Coordinates of C-alpha atoms and ligand atoms in Angstrom, one line a residue:
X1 CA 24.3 16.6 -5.0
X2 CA 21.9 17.7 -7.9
X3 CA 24.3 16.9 -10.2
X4 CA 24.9 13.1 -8.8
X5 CA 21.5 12.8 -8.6
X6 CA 21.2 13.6 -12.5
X7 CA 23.6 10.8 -13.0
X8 CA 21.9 8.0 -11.4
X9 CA 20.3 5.7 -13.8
X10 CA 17.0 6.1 -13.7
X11 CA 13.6 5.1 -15.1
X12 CA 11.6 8.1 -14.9
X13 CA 9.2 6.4 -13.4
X14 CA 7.8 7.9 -10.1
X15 CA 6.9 5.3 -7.2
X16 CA 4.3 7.8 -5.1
X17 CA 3.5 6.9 -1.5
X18 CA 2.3 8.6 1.8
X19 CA 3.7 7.6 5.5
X20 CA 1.9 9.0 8.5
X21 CA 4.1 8.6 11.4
X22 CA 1.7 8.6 15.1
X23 CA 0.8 7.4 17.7
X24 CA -1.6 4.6 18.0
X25 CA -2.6 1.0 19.5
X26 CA -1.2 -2.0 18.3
X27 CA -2.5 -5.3 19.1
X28 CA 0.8 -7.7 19.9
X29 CA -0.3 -11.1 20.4
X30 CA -2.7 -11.0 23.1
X31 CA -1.1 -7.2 24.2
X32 CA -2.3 -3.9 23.2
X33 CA 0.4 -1.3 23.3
X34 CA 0.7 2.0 22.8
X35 CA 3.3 2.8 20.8
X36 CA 4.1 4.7 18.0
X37 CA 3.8 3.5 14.6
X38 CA 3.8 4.1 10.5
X39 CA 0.1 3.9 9.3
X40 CA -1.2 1.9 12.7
X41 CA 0.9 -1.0 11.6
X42 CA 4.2 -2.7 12.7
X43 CA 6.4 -3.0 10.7
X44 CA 5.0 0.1 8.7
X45 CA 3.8 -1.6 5.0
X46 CA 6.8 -2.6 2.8
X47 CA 7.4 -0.1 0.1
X48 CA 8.5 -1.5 -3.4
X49 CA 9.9 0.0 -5.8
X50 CA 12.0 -0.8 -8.8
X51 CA 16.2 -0.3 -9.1
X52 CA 16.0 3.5 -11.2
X53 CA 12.5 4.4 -10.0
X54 CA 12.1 8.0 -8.6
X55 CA 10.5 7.7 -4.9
X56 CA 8.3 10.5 -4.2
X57 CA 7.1 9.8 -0.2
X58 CA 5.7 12.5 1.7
X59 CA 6.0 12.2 5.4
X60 CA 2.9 13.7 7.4
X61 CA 4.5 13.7 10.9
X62 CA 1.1 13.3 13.4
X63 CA 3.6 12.3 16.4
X64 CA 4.3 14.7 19.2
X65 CA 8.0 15.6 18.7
X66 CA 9.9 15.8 15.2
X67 CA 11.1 13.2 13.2
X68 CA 12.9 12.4 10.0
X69 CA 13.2 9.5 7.6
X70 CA 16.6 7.8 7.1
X71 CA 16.5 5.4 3.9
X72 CA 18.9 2.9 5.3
X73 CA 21.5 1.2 2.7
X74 CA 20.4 3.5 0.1
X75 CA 23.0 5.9 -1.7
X76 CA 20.5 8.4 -2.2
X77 CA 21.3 12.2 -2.6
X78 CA 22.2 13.4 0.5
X79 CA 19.8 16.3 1.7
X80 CA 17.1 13.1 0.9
X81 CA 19.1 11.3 3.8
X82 CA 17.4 12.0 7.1
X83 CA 19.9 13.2 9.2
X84 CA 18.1 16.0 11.1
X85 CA 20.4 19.2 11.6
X86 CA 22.5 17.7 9.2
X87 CA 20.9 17.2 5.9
X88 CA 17.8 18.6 6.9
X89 CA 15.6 20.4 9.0
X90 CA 13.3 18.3 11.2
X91 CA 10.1 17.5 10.6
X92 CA 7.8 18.9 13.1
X93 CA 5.0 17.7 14.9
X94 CA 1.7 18.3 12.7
X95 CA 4.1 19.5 9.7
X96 CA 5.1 17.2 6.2
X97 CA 8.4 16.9 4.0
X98 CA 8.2 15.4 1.0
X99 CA 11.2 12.6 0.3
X100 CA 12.1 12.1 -3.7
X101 CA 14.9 10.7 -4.8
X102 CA 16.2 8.1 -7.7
X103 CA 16.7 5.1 -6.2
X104 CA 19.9 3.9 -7.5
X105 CA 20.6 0.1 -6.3
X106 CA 18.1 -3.3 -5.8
X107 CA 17.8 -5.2 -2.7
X108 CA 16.8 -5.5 1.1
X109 CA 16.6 -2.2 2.5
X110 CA 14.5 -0.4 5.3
X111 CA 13.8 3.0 6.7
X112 CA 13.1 4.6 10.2
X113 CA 13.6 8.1 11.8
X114 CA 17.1 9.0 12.7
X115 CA 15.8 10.9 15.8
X116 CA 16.6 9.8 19.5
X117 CA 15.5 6.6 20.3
X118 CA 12.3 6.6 18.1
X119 CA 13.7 3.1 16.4
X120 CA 12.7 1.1 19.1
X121 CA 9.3 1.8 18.7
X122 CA 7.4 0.6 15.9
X123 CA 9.1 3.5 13.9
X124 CA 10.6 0.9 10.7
X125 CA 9.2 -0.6 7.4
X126 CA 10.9 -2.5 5.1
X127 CA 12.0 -1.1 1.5
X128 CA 12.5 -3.6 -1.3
X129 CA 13.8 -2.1 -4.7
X130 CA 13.4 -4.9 -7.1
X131 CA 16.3 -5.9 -9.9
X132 CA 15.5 -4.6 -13.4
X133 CA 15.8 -7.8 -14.2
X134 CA 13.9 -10.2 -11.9
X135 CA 16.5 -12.7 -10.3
X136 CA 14.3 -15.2 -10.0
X137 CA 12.3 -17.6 -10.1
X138 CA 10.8 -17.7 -6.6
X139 CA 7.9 -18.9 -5.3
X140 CA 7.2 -16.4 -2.5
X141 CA 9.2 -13.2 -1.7
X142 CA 9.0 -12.9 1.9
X143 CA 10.2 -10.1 4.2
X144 CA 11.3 -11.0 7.5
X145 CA 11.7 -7.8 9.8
X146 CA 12.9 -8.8 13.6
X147 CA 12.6 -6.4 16.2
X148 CA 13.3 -7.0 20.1
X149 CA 10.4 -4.9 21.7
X150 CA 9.7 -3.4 24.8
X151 CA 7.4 0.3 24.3
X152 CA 4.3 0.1 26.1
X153 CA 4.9 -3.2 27.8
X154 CA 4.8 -3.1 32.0
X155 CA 5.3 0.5 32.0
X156 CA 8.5 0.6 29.2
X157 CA 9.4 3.0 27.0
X158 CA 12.7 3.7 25.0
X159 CA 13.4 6.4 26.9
X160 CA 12.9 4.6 30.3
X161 CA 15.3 1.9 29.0
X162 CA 17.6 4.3 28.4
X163 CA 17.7 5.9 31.8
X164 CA 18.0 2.3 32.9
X165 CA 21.2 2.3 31.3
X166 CA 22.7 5.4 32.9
X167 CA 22.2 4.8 36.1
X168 CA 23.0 1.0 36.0
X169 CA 26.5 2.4 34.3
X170 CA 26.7 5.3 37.4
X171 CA 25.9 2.2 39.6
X172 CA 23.0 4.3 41.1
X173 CA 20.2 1.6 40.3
X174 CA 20.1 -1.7 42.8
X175 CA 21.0 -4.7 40.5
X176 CA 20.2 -7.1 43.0
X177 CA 22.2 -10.3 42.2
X178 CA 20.7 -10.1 38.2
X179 CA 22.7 -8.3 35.6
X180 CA 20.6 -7.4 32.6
X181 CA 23.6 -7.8 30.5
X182 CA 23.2 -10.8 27.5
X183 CA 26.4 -13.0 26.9
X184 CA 27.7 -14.5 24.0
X185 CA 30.8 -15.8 23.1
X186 CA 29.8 -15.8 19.0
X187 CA 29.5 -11.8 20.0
X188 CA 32.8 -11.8 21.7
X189 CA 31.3 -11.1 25.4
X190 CA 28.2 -8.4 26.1
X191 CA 25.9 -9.3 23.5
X192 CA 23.2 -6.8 24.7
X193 CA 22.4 -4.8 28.2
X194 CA 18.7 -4.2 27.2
X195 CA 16.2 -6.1 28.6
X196 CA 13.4 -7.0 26.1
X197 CA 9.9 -8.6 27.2
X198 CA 9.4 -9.6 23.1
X199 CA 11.4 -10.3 20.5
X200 CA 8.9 -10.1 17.3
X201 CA 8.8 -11.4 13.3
X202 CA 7.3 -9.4 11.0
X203 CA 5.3 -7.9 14.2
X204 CA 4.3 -10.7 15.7
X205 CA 5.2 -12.5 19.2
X206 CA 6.2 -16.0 19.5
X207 CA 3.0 -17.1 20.8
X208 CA 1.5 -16.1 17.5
X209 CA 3.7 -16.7 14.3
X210 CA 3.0 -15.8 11.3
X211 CA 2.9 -18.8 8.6
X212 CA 4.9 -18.3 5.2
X213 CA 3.4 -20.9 2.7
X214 CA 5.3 -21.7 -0.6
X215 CA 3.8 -24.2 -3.2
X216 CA 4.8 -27.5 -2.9
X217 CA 8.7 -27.9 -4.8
X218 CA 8.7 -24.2 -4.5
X219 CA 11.3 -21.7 -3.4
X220 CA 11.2 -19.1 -1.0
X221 CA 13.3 -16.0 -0.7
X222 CA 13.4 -15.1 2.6
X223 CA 14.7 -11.3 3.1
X224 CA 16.0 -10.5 7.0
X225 CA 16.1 -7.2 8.1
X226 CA 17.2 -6.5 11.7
X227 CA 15.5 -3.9 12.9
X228 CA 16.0 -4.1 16.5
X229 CA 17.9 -1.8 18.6
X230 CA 19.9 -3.7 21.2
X231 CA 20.0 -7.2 19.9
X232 CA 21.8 -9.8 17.4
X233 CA 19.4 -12.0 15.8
X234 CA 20.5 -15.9 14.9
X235 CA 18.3 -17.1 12.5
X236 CA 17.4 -20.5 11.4
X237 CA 15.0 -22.7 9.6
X238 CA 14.3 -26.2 10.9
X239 CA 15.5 -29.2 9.0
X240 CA 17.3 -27.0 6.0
X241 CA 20.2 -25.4 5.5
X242 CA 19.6 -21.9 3.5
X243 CA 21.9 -20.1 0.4
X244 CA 22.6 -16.6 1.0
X245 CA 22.7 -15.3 -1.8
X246 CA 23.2 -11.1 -0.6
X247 CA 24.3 -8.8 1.8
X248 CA 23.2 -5.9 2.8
X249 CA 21.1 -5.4 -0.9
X250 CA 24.1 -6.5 -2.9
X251 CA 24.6 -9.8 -4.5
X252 CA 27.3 -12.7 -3.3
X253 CA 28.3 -15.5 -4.5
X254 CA 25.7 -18.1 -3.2
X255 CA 27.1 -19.8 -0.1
X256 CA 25.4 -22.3 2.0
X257 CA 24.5 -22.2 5.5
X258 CA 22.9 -23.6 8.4
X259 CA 23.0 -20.2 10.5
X260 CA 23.2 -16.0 10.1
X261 CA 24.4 -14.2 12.8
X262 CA 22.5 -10.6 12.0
X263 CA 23.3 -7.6 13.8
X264 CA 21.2 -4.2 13.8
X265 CA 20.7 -2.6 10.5
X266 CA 22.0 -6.0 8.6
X267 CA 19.5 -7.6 6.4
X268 CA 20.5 -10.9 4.5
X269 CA 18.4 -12.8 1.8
X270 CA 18.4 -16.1 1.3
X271 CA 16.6 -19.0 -0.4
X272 CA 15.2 -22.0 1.2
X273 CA 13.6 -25.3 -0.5
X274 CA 11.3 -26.6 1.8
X275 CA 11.1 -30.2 2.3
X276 CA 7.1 -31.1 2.0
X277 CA 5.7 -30.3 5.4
X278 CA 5.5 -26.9 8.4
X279 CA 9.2 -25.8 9.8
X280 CA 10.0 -23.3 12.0
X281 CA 12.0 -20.4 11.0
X282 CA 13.2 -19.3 14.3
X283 CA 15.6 -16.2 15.0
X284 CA 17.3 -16.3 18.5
X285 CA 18.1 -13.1 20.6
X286 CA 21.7 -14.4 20.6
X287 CA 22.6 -14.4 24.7
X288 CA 19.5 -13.6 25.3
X289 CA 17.8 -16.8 25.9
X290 CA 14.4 -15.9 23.9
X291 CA 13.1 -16.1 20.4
X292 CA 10.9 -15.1 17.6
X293 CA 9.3 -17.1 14.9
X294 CA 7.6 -18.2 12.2
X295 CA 6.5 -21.0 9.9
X296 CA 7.3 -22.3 6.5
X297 CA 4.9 -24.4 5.2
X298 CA 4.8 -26.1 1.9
X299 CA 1.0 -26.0 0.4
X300 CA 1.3 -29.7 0.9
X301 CA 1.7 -30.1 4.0
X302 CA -0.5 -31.9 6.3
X303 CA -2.7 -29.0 8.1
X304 CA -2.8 -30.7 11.4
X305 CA 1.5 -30.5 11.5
X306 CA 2.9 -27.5 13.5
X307 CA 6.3 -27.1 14.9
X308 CA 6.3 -27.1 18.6
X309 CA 6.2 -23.6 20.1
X310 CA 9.7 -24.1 22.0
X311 CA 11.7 -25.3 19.3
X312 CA 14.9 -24.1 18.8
X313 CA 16.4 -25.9 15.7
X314 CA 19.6 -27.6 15.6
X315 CA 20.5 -25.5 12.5
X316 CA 20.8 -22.3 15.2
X317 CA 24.4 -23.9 16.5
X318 CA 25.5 -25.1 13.1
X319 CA 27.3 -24.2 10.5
X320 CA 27.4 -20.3 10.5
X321 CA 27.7 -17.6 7.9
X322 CA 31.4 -15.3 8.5
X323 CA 32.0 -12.5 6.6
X324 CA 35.3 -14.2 5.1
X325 CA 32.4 -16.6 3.4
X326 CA 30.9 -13.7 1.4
X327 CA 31.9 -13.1 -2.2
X328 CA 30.5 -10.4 -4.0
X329 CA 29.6 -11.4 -7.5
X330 CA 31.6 -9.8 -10.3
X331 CA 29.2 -6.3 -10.8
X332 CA 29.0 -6.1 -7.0
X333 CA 32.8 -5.5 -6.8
X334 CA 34.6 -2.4 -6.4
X335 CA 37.3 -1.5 -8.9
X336 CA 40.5 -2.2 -8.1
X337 CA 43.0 1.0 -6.9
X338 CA 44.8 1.9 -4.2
X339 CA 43.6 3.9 -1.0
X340 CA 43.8 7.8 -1.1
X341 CA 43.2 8.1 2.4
X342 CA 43.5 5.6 5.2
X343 CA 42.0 6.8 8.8
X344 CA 41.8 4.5 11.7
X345 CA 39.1 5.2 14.3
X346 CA 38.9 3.9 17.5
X347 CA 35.6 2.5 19.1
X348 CA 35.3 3.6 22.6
X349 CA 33.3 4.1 25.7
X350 CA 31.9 1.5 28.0
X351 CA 28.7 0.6 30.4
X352 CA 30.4 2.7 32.7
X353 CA 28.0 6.3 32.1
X354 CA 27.0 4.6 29.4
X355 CA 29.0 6.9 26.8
X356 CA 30.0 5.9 23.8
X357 CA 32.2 7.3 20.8
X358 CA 34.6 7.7 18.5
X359 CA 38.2 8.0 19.9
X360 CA 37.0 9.0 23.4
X361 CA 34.9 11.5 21.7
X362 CA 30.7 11.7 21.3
X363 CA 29.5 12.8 18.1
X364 CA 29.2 16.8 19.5
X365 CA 33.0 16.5 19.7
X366 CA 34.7 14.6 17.2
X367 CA 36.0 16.5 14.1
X368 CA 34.1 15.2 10.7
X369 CA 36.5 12.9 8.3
X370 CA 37.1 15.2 5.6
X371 CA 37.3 13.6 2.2
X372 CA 37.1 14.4 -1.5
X373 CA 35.0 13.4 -4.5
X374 CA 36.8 10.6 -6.6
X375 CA 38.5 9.5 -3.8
X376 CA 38.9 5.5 -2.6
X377 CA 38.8 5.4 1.2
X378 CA 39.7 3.3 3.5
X379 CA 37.9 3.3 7.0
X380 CA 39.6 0.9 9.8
X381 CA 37.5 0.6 12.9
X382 CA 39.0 -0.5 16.1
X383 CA 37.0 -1.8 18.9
X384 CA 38.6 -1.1 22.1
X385 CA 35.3 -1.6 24.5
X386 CA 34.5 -4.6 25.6
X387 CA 31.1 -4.8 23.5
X388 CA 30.1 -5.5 20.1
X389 CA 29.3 -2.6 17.9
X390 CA 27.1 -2.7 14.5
X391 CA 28.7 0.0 12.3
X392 CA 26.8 1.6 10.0
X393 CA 27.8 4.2 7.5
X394 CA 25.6 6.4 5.3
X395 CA 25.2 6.9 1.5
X396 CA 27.6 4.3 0.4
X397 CA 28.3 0.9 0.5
X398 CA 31.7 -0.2 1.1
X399 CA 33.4 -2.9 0.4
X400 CA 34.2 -5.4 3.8
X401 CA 38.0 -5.7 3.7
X402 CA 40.8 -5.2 2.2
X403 CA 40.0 -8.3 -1.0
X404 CA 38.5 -7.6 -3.9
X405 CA 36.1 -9.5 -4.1
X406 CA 34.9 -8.5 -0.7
X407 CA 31.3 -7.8 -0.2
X408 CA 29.3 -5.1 -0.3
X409 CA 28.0 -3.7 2.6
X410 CA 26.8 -0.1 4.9
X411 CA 26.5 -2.2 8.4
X412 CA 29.4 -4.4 9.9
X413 CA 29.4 -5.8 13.5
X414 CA 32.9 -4.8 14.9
X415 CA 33.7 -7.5 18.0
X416 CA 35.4 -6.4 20.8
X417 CA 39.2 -6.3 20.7
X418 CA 38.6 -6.8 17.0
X419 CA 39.7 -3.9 13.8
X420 CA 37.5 -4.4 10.3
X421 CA 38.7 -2.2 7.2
X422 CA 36.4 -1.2 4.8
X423 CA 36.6 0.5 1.8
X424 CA 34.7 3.1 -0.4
X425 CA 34.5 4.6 -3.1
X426 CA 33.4 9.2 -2.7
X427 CA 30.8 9.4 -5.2
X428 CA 28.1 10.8 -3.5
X429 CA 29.1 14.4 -2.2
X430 CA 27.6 15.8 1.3
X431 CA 27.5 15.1 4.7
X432 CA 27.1 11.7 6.1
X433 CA 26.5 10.1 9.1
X434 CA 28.7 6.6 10.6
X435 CA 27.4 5.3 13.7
X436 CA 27.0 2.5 15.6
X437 CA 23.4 1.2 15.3
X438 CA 23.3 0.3 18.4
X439 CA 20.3 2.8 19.4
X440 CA 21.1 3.4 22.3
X441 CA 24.8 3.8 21.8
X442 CA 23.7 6.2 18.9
X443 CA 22.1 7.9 21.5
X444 CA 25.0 8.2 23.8
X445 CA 27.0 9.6 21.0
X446 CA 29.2 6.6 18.7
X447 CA 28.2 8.8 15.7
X448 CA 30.9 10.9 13.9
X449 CA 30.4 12.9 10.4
X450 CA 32.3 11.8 7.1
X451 CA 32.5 15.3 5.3
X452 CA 32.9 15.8 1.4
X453 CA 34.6 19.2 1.3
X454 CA 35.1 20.6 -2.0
Ligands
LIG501 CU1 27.5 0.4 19.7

């Protein structure tokens, strides 16, 4: 992986930064909670960085239990990957590792431990590695992390949630006549089975948005990042359709849109020309009947004018973004050949004791993929339960489908009763994770290990 790493194109400039993981109070809205953050802030501050750059981060870890860092949507060299036990040792309470690594492709990434259910705190930051060449012009560059929140909030925790969810699926706990579980047909069924109180932008509860201004005529770039852990976000921006113009980090063909349907670990920029005035951008907890937001407002606008709290544009149950709309541009493309290795895994499990895996098996118990450097693989993923699953895989990005000009992605949401093939390209030796990013699920084992072996 030393070798690889000497191949990647890169600047020799190093991008230096240092990320305290601990616990501390956060003021949400009206709410203090007590949570667990990166520097006392959620999300954690955005690192940037440019495509080539050499990040040199070193973790001080001030929480009580280990952690690790997991640079999600980057192919970085693997023992940089955050995988405890796997690519590394953990990072211990009061100890430091220090992350460096070329980072080899621009666009919309994020980072977050890949320990237990430490995500759904406030445990995520956004990474944005700019083009070598700007891509621009834009008028404002805005981030837009969503995260459905519940740590610290009447007596919640992650790990309360989660024993919520075993003994609902042992059928121990009293359900009363309410089910906690979300439905949506966009999602193919069970949307969701934790219960949030919040559903935050950039950190910030409904009651309190944020306001993104762009000069007046001016474009924004709007970067979503879905950071949650049990929900789909569909996001939206009053009175405007938006161009997505990439997936995942890598550029597609721009293609217009009134609505994104984002699942956990997807991130999607688009661009938006706001019509003079203040819309909301709003991003719906699909089949969970709540919302976060922001505004857009043009420098222009009248101050006094302020989207109404409760709105829910029309845009949200228009025209929406499929993966069969996105066309990866020309460099974004993989080359075409013919598969060396085809393996079909099965998603499985169900609410029922909550476990969840690969082919019947959790992670502890299902055999790594074993494949070779230089190889094109081909990954088909079958859903068999009766939920969505996020799929995420590690230290690649494939290409969505069998087409060429298929986009590139690391995160796919595989609907129930529905298979998605993706393709890949070995070029990055060691040992990587796929998993469903479903935190919980991840939890309960849908992880399995795709293993270079020499
Ligand atoms: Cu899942």
């Amino acid at each position: 992986m030393a070798a690889r790493e000497l191949e990647r194109p890169g600047t020799g400039r190093v991008s230096a930064f240092d990320l305290t993981a601990a616990a501390t109070t956060l003021s949400i809205g009206r709410r203090q909670v007590n949570t667990w953050a990166y520097g006392g802030q959620v999300p954690g501050q955005p690192l940037r960085v440019r495509q080539g750059d050499t990040m040199a981060v070193r973790l001080r870890n001030e929480l009580p239990e280990a952690t690790t860092i997991h640079w999600h949507g980057l192919a970085v060299r693997n023992d940089m990957d955050g995988v405890p036990d796997i690519t590394q040792a953990v990072v211990g309470p009061g100890a430091s590792f220090d992350y460096r690594f070329v980072v080899p492709d621009a666009g919309t990434y994020w980072f977050h431990p890949h320990m237990g259910l430490q995500l759904d705190c406030a445990l995520y930051a956004p990474l944005i590695v700019e083009e070598k060449d700007d891509p621009g012009p834009y008028d404002l560059d805005q981030v837009v992390v969503l995260d459905d929140w519940l740590d610290g909030i009447d007596g919640n925790s992650p790990e309360k949630a989660l024993k919520d969810l075993v003994s609902m699926g042992t059928g121990s706990m009293d359900m009363g006549d309410t089910t906690p579980m979300a439905k949506s047909s966009v999602l193919g069924g069970d949307a969701g089975d934790v219960t949030y109180p919040l559903h935050l932008m950039n950190g910030r509860p409904p009651e309190d948005p944020e306001t993104f201004t762009v000069p007046a005529g001016g474009r924004a770039r709007l970067r979503f990042i879905n950071a949650g852990s049990d929900t789909a976000y569909r996001v939206a921006v009053g009175g405007h359709r938006m161009t997505v113009t990439h997936a995942d980090g890598f550029p597609v063909a721009p293609v217009e849109v009134d609505t994104i349907l984002i699942g956990m670990g997807e991130r999607y920029d688009v661009t938006v020309d706001p019509l003079t005035g203040a819309w909301p951008l709003v991003a719906l907890a699909e089949g969970k009947d709540a919302t976060a937001r922001a505004i857009i407002r043009t420098s222009d606008a009248v101050t006094s004018s302020a989207p109404p709290a409760a709105a829910r544009p029309k845009e949200l149950d228009g025209k929406r973004l499929r993966y069969s709309d996105l066309v990866a541009t020309e460099e974004a493309r993989l080359s075409t050949r013919r598969a060396d290795l085809h393996q079909t895994l099965g998603l499985t499990g169900s609410m029922m004791g909550n476990s969840w895996g690969f082919d019947g098996k959790p992670f502890a118990d299902h055999a790594p993929i074993e494949i070779e450097q230089g190889q094109r693989v081909r990954l088909t993923f079958e859903n068999t339960t009766s939920m969505w699953h996020p799929i995420h895989l590690h230290g690649h990005s494939f290409r969505l489908g069998t087409n060429a000009a298929g986009a590139r992605k690391d995160t796919v949401n595989v609907l129930p009763g529905e298979s998605v093939t993706i393709d890949f390209d070995a070029d990055n030796p060691g040992q990587w994770m796929t998993h469903c990013h479903n935190t919980y699920h991840l939890e309960q084992g849908m992880a399995l290990l795709v293993s270079y072996v020499t």
